[in-house]
Amino acid sequence: MIILSSLATGTIITMTSHHWLMAWVGLELNTLAIIPIISTMHHPRSTEAATKYFLTQAAASALILFSSMTNAWNTGSWDITQPLTPPSHILLTMALAMKLGLAPLHFWLPEVIQGSTMTTAFIITTWQKIAPMSLIFLTMNNLSTSVFLLMGLLSSLVGGWGGLNQTQTRKIMAYSSIAHLGWMATISSIMTNILIMNLLIYLIMTTSIFLSLIISKSKTIQDTTSTWTLSPALTIIMLLSLLSLGGLPPLTGFIPKWLIMEELILQNFNLLISMMAASSLLSLFFYLRLTYTTTLTLSPNTTQTKFKWRFYPHTRTMFIAAPATVSIFLLPMTPLILL
């Protein structure tokens, strides 16, 4: 409880601060709280993941501190919303990209997620994105638009290509996270309200998928083939949630893609959005592969296959109901969300 409350407190301090030092303190508290969570499994992989996570996040935090110090040296201001000097905003862009796992600073994310448990991977891909995103939201006027557009394009391409060859569900979710963050990065400098909406929808959809994977204990694509023995309804929820994550209409995941495409076309970024749309097809391929193994195929099984839903009636599926519903049915409410 102490560790989880520290994790929450770190994010909240960063989100509510207007002073660079307080934002840095929040990020440090956040990093230090999740290290024990990653390394709870006494296994070399989890120790390696915790070390990698600590090194990248500590480097990013140090860059944020360094950029704010050089900025304060030149301007005399520690206020987050004040304009930054050019060296400071370059350092800050690099630091935030490293914190989030945006390409080309994404290499730590799949490795760390693969080395940790499913629940920890869920925390890293959802909660840990909130603090850096809030800093991007606060400092967007001072950051370079072209750099964020380029990083967004790179991230969506890397997220698409990287996930194609994966068999581990955690790594697939890591590359999915990189691709979604790419879409958020492209819109961040143009319309911040779409950025926040995209972040919220991404958090809800990822929560739905991870809860499904945790309940069905699916660590590899092969494991997902036996989901039907646990709960036939869960297979349908996973199918729809994965398609929503891929951005197919008429599901919720189509909202951010549709609005971001519309906005970028209005700004005449036609080539950029064409490449991003093509890269989202790559992501859709590995989501479809997961849906195929989960729902549309019946793996070879014997008559002794246990129908687990008869033996485990007390599986805690209540938590999945809300995120699954929202991640599937929200598209008709788009006009209300935009207000």
Coordinates of N, CA and C in Angstrom, one line a residue, residues 45-221:
R45 N 15.2 -12.0 -14.8 CA 14.5 -11.1 -15.9 C 13.9 -9.9 -15.2
S46 N 13.3 -10.1 -14.1 CA 12.7 -8.9 -13.4 C 13.7 -8.0 -12.8
T47 N 14.8 -8.5 -12.3 CA 15.9 -7.7 -11.8 C 16.5 -6.8 -13.0
E48 N 16.7 -7.5 -14.1 CA 17.2 -6.8 -15.3 C 16.2 -5.7 -15.8
A49 N 14.9 -6.0 -15.8 CA 13.9 -5.1 -16.2 C 13.9 -3.9 -15.2
A50 N 14.0 -4.1 -13.9 CA 14.0 -3.0 -12.9 C 15.2 -2.1 -13.1
T51 N 16.4 -2.8 -13.4 CA 17.6 -2.0 -13.6 C 17.5 -1.1 -14.9
K52 N 17.0 -1.7 -16.0 CA 16.8 -1.0 -17.2 C 15.9 0.2 -17.0
Y53 N 14.8 -0.1 -16.3 CA 13.8 1.0 -16.1 C 14.4 2.1 -15.3
F54 N 15.1 1.7 -14.2 CA 15.7 2.7 -13.3 C 16.7 3.6 -14.1
L55 N 17.5 3.0 -14.9 CA 18.6 3.7 -15.6 C 18.0 4.7 -16.6
T56 N 17.0 4.3 -17.4 CA 16.4 5.2 -18.4 C 15.6 6.3 -17.7
Q57 N 14.8 5.9 -16.7 CA 14.0 7.0 -16.0 C 14.8 8.0 -15.2
A58 N 15.9 7.4 -14.6 CA 16.8 8.4 -13.9 C 17.5 9.3 -14.8
A59 N 17.9 8.8 -16.0 CA 18.5 9.6 -17.0 C 17.6 10.7 -17.5
A60 N 16.3 10.3 -17.8 CA 15.3 11.3 -18.2 C 15.0 12.3 -17.2
S61 N 14.9 11.9 -15.9 CA 14.7 12.8 -14.8 C 15.8 13.8 -14.7
A62 N 17.0 13.3 -14.8 CA 18.2 14.2 -14.7 C 18.2 15.2 -15.9
L63 N 17.8 14.8 -17.1 CA 17.7 15.7 -18.2 C 16.7 16.8 -17.9
I64 N 15.5 16.4 -17.3 CA 14.5 17.4 -17.0 C 15.0 18.4 -16.0
L65 N 15.7 17.9 -15.0 CA 16.3 18.8 -14.0 C 17.4 19.7 -14.6
F66 N 18.2 19.1 -15.5 CA 19.2 19.9 -16.1 C 18.7 21.0 -17.0
S67 N 17.6 20.6 -17.8 CA 17.0 21.6 -18.7 C 16.3 22.7 -17.9
S68 N 15.7 22.4 -16.8 CA 15.0 23.4 -15.9 C 16.1 24.3 -15.3
M69 N 17.2 23.7 -14.9 CA 18.2 24.5 -14.2 C 18.9 25.5 -15.2
T70 N 19.2 25.0 -16.4 CA 19.8 25.9 -17.4 C 18.8 27.0 -17.8
N71 N 17.5 26.7 -17.8 CA 16.5 27.6 -18.2 C 16.4 28.7 -17.0
A72 N 16.4 28.2 -15.8 CA 16.3 29.2 -14.6 C 17.6 30.1 -14.6
W73 N 18.7 29.5 -15.0 CA 20.0 30.2 -15.1 C 19.8 31.4 -16.0
N74 N 19.2 31.1 -17.2 CA 19.1 32.2 -18.2 C 17.9 33.1 -18.0
T75 N 16.8 32.6 -17.6 CA 15.6 33.5 -17.5 C 15.2 33.9 -16.1
G76 N 15.8 33.2 -15.1 CA 15.4 33.5 -13.7 C 14.1 33.0 -13.3
S77 N 13.4 32.1 -14.1 CA 12.1 31.6 -13.8 C 12.1 30.1 -13.7
W78 N 11.4 29.6 -12.6 CA 11.2 28.1 -12.5 C 9.8 27.7 -12.9
D79 N 9.0 28.6 -13.5 CA 7.6 28.3 -13.8 C 7.6 27.4 -15.0
I80 N 6.8 26.3 -14.9 CA 6.7 25.4 -16.1 C 6.1 26.0 -17.3
T81 N 5.1 26.9 -17.1 CA 4.4 27.5 -18.2 C 5.1 28.6 -18.9
Q82 N 6.2 29.1 -18.4 CA 7.0 30.2 -19.0 C 7.8 29.7 -20.2
P83 N 8.1 30.5 -21.2 CA 8.9 30.1 -22.3 C 10.3 29.6 -21.9
L84 N 10.7 28.6 -22.7 CA 12.0 28.0 -22.4 C 13.1 28.5 -23.4
T85 N 14.3 28.4 -23.0 CA 15.4 28.8 -23.9 C 15.6 27.6 -24.8
P86 N 16.2 27.8 -26.1 CA 16.3 26.7 -27.0 C 17.1 25.4 -26.5
P87 N 18.2 25.5 -25.8 CA 18.9 24.3 -25.3 C 18.0 23.6 -24.3
S88 N 17.2 24.3 -23.5 CA 16.4 23.7 -22.5 C 15.2 22.9 -23.1
H89 N 14.6 23.5 -24.2 CA 13.5 22.8 -24.7 C 13.9 21.6 -25.5
I90 N 15.2 21.6 -26.1 CA 15.7 20.4 -26.7 C 15.9 19.3 -25.7
L91 N 16.5 19.6 -24.6 CA 16.7 18.6 -23.5 C 15.4 18.1 -23.0
L92 N 14.4 19.0 -22.8 CA 13.1 18.6 -22.3 C 12.4 17.6 -23.2
T93 N 12.5 17.9 -24.5 CA 11.8 17.1 -25.5 C 12.4 15.7 -25.5
M94 N 13.8 15.6 -25.4 CA 14.4 14.3 -25.3 C 14.0 13.5 -24.0
A95 N 14.0 14.3 -22.9 CA 13.6 13.7 -21.6 C 12.2 13.1 -21.6
L96 N 11.3 13.9 -22.1 CA 9.9 13.5 -22.1 C 9.6 12.3 -23.1
A97 N 10.4 12.3 -24.2 CA 10.3 11.2 -25.1 C 10.8 9.9 -24.5
M98 N 11.9 10.0 -23.7 CA 12.5 8.9 -23.0 C 11.6 8.4 -21.9
K99 N 10.9 9.3 -21.2 CA 10.0 9.0 -20.1 C 8.8 8.1 -20.7
L100 N 8.3 8.6 -21.8 CA 7.1 8.0 -22.4 C 7.4 6.7 -23.2
G101 N 8.6 6.6 -23.8 CA 9.0 5.5 -24.7 C 8.6 5.8 -26.1
L102 N 8.7 7.1 -26.5 CA 8.5 7.5 -27.9 C 9.7 7.1 -28.7
A103 N 9.5 6.6 -29.9 CA 10.7 6.4 -30.8 C 11.4 7.7 -31.1
P104 N 12.7 7.8 -31.3 CA 13.7 6.7 -31.2 C 14.2 6.4 -29.8
L105 N 13.5 6.7 -28.8 CA 14.0 6.5 -27.4 C 13.1 5.4 -26.7
H106 N 12.7 4.4 -27.5 CA 11.6 3.5 -27.1 C 12.2 2.2 -26.6
F107 N 13.5 2.0 -26.8 CA 14.1 0.6 -26.7 C 13.9 -0.1 -25.3
W108 N 13.8 0.7 -24.3 CA 13.7 0.2 -23.0 C 12.3 -0.5 -22.7
L109 N 11.3 0.1 -23.4 CA 9.9 -0.2 -23.0 C 9.5 -1.7 -23.2
P110 N 9.7 -2.3 -24.4 CA 9.4 -3.7 -24.6 C 10.1 -4.6 -23.6
E111 N 11.4 -4.3 -23.4 CA 12.3 -5.2 -22.6 C 11.8 -5.1 -21.1
V112 N 11.5 -3.9 -20.6 CA 11.0 -3.8 -19.2 C 9.7 -4.5 -19.0
I113 N 8.8 -4.3 -20.0 CA 7.5 -4.9 -19.9 C 7.5 -6.4 -19.9
Q114 N 8.4 -6.9 -20.8 CA 8.6 -8.4 -20.9 C 9.2 -9.0 -19.6
G115 N 10.0 -8.2 -18.9 CA 10.7 -8.8 -17.7 C 9.8 -8.7 -16.5
S116 N 8.7 -8.0 -16.5 CA 7.9 -7.8 -15.3 C 6.6 -8.6 -15.4
T117 N 5.8 -8.7 -14.3 CA 4.6 -9.5 -14.3 C 3.5 -8.7 -15.2
M118 N 2.4 -9.4 -15.4 CA 1.4 -8.8 -16.2 C 0.8 -7.6 -15.6
T119 N 0.6 -7.6 -14.2 CA 0.0 -6.5 -13.5 C 1.0 -5.3 -13.5
T120 N 2.3 -5.6 -13.4 CA 3.2 -4.5 -13.4 C 3.3 -3.9 -14.8
A121 N 3.2 -4.7 -15.8 CA 3.2 -4.3 -17.2 C 2.0 -3.3 -17.5
F122 N 0.9 -3.7 -16.9 CA -0.3 -2.9 -17.0 C -0.1 -1.5 -16.3
I123 N 0.5 -1.5 -15.2 CA 0.8 -0.2 -14.5 C 1.7 0.7 -15.4
I124 N 2.8 0.0 -15.9 CA 3.8 0.8 -16.7 C 3.1 1.4 -18.0
T125 N 2.3 0.6 -18.7 CA 1.7 1.1 -19.9 C 0.5 2.0 -19.7
T126 N 0.0 2.1 -18.5 CA -1.1 3.0 -18.3 C -0.8 4.2 -17.3
W127 N -0.7 3.9 -16.0 CA -0.5 4.9 -15.0 C 0.8 5.7 -15.3
Q128 N 1.9 5.0 -15.7 CA 3.2 5.7 -15.8 C 3.3 6.6 -17.0
K129 N 2.3 6.6 -17.8 CA 2.2 7.6 -19.0 C 1.6 8.9 -18.6
I130 N 0.9 8.9 -17.5 CA 0.1 10.1 -17.1 C 1.0 11.3 -16.8
A131 N 2.0 11.1 -15.9 CA 2.9 12.2 -15.5 C 3.6 12.9 -16.7
P132 N 4.3 12.1 -17.5 CA 5.0 12.8 -18.6 C 4.1 13.5 -19.6
M133 N 2.9 12.8 -19.8 CA 1.9 13.5 -20.7 C 1.4 14.8 -20.1
S134 N 1.2 14.9 -18.8 CA 0.8 16.1 -18.2 C 1.8 17.2 -18.4
L135 N 3.1 16.8 -18.3 CA 4.2 17.8 -18.6 C 4.2 18.3 -20.0
I136 N 4.0 17.3 -20.9 CA 3.8 17.7 -22.4 C 2.7 18.7 -22.6
F137 N 1.6 18.4 -21.9 CA 0.4 19.3 -22.0 C 0.7 20.7 -21.5
L138 N 1.5 20.8 -20.4 CA 1.8 22.1 -19.8 C 2.8 22.9 -20.6
T139 N 3.8 22.1 -21.2 CA 4.9 22.9 -21.9 C 4.8 22.9 -23.4
M140 N 3.6 22.4 -23.9 CA 3.5 22.3 -25.4 C 3.8 23.5 -26.2
N141 N 3.5 24.7 -25.6 CA 3.7 26.0 -26.3 C 5.2 26.2 -26.5
N142 N 6.0 25.6 -25.6 CA 7.5 25.8 -25.7 C 8.2 24.8 -26.4
L143 N 7.6 23.7 -26.8 CA 8.3 22.5 -27.5 C 8.1 22.6 -29.0
S144 N 9.0 21.9 -29.7 CA 9.1 22.0 -31.1 C 8.0 21.1 -31.8
T145 N 7.1 21.8 -32.6 CA 6.1 21.0 -33.2 C 6.6 20.0 -34.2
S146 N 7.6 20.4 -35.0 CA 8.1 19.5 -36.1 C 8.8 18.3 -35.5
V147 N 9.5 18.4 -34.3 CA 10.1 17.3 -33.7 C 9.1 16.3 -33.2
F148 N 8.0 16.8 -32.6 CA 6.9 15.9 -32.1 C 6.2 15.2 -33.2
L149 N 6.0 15.9 -34.3 CA 5.4 15.3 -35.5 C 6.2 14.1 -36.0
L150 N 7.5 14.4 -36.1 CA 8.5 13.4 -36.6 C 8.6 12.2 -35.6
M151 N 8.6 12.5 -34.3 CA 8.7 11.4 -33.3 C 7.4 10.6 -33.3
G152 N 6.3 11.3 -33.5 CA 5.0 10.6 -33.6 C 4.9 9.6 -34.8
L153 N 5.4 10.1 -35.9 CA 5.4 9.2 -37.1 C 6.3 8.0 -36.9
L154 N 7.5 8.3 -36.4 CA 8.5 7.2 -36.1 C 7.9 6.2 -35.1
S155 N 7.3 6.7 -34.1 CA 6.7 5.8 -33.1 C 5.6 4.9 -33.6
S156 N 4.7 5.5 -34.5 CA 3.7 4.7 -35.1 C 4.2 3.6 -36.0
L157 N 5.3 4.0 -36.7 CA 5.9 3.0 -37.6 C 6.6 1.9 -36.8
V158 N 7.4 2.3 -35.8 CA 8.1 1.3 -34.9 C 7.1 0.4 -34.2
G159 N 6.0 1.0 -33.7 CA 5.0 0.3 -33.0 C 4.4 -0.8 -33.9
G160 N 4.2 -0.4 -35.2 CA 3.6 -1.3 -36.2 C 4.6 -2.4 -36.6
W161 N 5.8 -2.0 -37.0 CA 6.8 -3.0 -37.4 C 7.2 -3.9 -36.3
G162 N 7.5 -3.3 -35.1 CA 8.0 -4.1 -34.0 C 7.1 -5.2 -33.5
G163 N 5.8 -4.9 -33.5 CA 4.9 -5.9 -32.9 C 4.6 -7.1 -33.9
L164 N 4.9 -7.0 -35.2 CA 4.6 -8.0 -36.1 C 5.1 -9.4 -35.8
N165 N 6.4 -9.4 -35.3 CA 7.1 -10.7 -35.1 C 7.0 -11.2 -33.7
Q166 N 6.2 -10.6 -32.8 CA 6.2 -11.0 -31.4 C 5.2 -12.1 -31.1
T167 N 5.5 -13.0 -30.2 CA 4.6 -14.0 -29.8 C 4.2 -13.8 -28.3
Q168 N 4.9 -12.9 -27.6 CA 4.5 -12.6 -26.2 C 3.5 -11.5 -26.1
T169 N 2.4 -11.8 -25.4 CA 1.3 -10.7 -25.4 C 1.8 -9.4 -24.7
R170 N 2.8 -9.5 -23.7 CA 3.2 -8.3 -23.1 C 4.0 -7.4 -24.1
K171 N 4.9 -8.1 -24.9 CA 5.6 -7.3 -25.9 C 4.7 -6.7 -27.0
I172 N 3.7 -7.4 -27.3 CA 2.7 -6.9 -28.3 C 2.0 -5.7 -27.7
M173 N 1.7 -5.7 -26.4 CA 1.1 -4.6 -25.8 C 2.1 -3.4 -25.7
A174 N 3.3 -3.7 -25.5 CA 4.4 -2.6 -25.4 C 4.5 -1.9 -26.7
Y175 N 4.5 -2.7 -27.9 CA 4.6 -2.0 -29.2 C 3.3 -1.3 -29.5
S176 N 2.2 -1.9 -29.0 CA 0.9 -1.2 -29.2 C 0.9 0.2 -28.5
S177 N 1.5 0.2 -27.3 CA 1.6 1.4 -26.5 C 2.5 2.5 -27.2
I178 N 3.6 2.0 -27.8 CA 4.5 2.9 -28.6 C 3.7 3.6 -29.7
A179 N 2.9 2.7 -30.5 CA 2.2 3.2 -31.6 C 1.1 4.2 -31.2
H180 N 0.4 3.9 -30.1 CA -0.6 4.9 -29.6 C 0.0 6.2 -29.2
L181 N 1.1 6.1 -28.5 CA 1.8 7.3 -28.0 C 2.3 8.1 -29.2
G182 N 2.6 7.5 -30.3 CA 3.0 8.2 -31.5 C 1.8 9.1 -32.0
W183 N 0.6 8.5 -32.0 CA -0.6 9.2 -32.4 C -0.8 10.4 -31.5
M184 N -0.6 10.2 -30.2 CA -0.8 11.3 -29.3 C 0.3 12.4 -29.5
A185 N 1.5 12.0 -29.8 CA 2.6 13.0 -30.0 C 2.3 13.9 -31.2
T186 N 1.7 13.3 -32.2 CA 1.5 14.1 -33.4 C 0.5 15.2 -33.2
I187 N -0.6 14.9 -32.4 CA -1.6 15.8 -32.2 C -1.3 16.8 -31.0
S188 N -0.3 16.4 -30.2 CA -0.1 17.2 -28.9 C 0.2 18.7 -29.2
S189 N 0.9 19.0 -30.3 CA 1.3 20.4 -30.6 C 0.2 21.1 -31.4
I190 N -0.9 20.4 -31.8 CA -1.9 21.1 -32.6 C -3.2 21.3 -31.8
M191 N -3.7 20.2 -31.2 CA -4.9 20.3 -30.4 C -4.8 19.5 -29.1
T192 N -4.6 20.2 -28.0 CA -4.3 19.5 -26.7 C -5.6 18.8 -26.2
N193 N -6.8 19.3 -26.5 CA -8.0 18.6 -26.0 C -8.2 17.2 -26.7
I194 N -7.8 17.1 -27.9 CA -7.8 15.8 -28.6 C -6.7 14.9 -27.9
L195 N -5.6 15.5 -27.6 CA -4.5 14.7 -26.9 C -5.1 14.1 -25.6
I196 N -5.8 14.9 -24.8 CA -6.3 14.4 -23.5 C -7.3 13.3 -23.7
M197 N -8.2 13.5 -24.7 CA -9.2 12.5 -25.0 C -8.6 11.2 -25.5
N198 N -7.6 11.3 -26.4 CA -6.9 10.1 -26.9 C -6.2 9.4 -25.7
L199 N -5.6 10.1 -24.8 CA -4.9 9.5 -23.7 C -5.9 8.7 -22.8
L200 N -7.1 9.3 -22.5 CA -8.1 8.7 -21.7 C -8.6 7.4 -22.4
I201 N -8.9 7.5 -23.7 CA -9.4 6.4 -24.4 C -8.4 5.2 -24.5
Y202 N -7.1 5.6 -24.7 CA -6.0 4.7 -24.7 C -5.9 3.9 -23.3
L203 N -6.0 4.7 -22.2 CA -5.9 4.1 -20.9 C -7.1 3.1 -20.7
I204 N -8.3 3.5 -21.1 CA -9.4 2.6 -20.9 C -9.3 1.3 -21.7
M205 N -8.9 1.5 -23.0 CA -8.8 0.3 -23.9 C -7.7 -0.6 -23.4
T206 N -6.5 -0.1 -23.0 CA -5.4 -0.9 -22.5 C -5.8 -1.6 -21.2
T207 N -6.5 -0.9 -20.3 CA -7.0 -1.5 -19.1 C -7.9 -2.7 -19.4
S208 N -8.8 -2.6 -20.3 CA -9.7 -3.7 -20.7 C -8.9 -4.9 -21.2
I209 N -7.9 -4.6 -22.1 CA -7.1 -5.8 -22.6 C -6.3 -6.4 -21.5
F210 N -5.6 -5.6 -20.7 CA -4.7 -6.2 -19.7 C -5.5 -7.0 -18.7
L211 N -6.7 -6.5 -18.3 CA -7.5 -7.2 -17.3 C -7.9 -8.6 -17.9
S212 N -8.3 -8.6 -19.2 CA -8.6 -9.8 -19.9 C -7.4 -10.8 -19.9
L213 N -6.2 -10.3 -20.2 CA -5.0 -11.1 -20.2 C -4.7 -11.6 -18.8
I214 N -4.9 -10.8 -17.8 CA -4.6 -11.2 -16.4 C -5.6 -12.3 -16.0
I215 N -6.9 -12.1 -16.3 CA -7.9 -13.1 -15.9 C -7.6 -14.4 -16.6
S216 N -7.2 -14.4 -17.9 CA -7.0 -15.6 -18.6 C -5.6 -16.2 -18.5
K217 N -4.7 -15.4 -17.8 CA -3.3 -15.8 -17.6 C -2.6 -16.1 -19.0
S218 N -2.9 -15.2 -19.9 CA -2.3 -15.4 -21.3 C -1.0 -14.6 -21.4
K219 N 0.1 -15.4 -21.4 CA 1.4 -14.7 -21.5 C 1.9 -14.8 -22.9
T220 N 1.5 -15.7 -23.7 CA 1.9 -15.9 -25.1 C 0.6 -16.0 -26.0
I221 N 0.8 -15.8 -27.3 CA -0.3 -16.0 -28.2 C -0.9 -17.4 -28.1

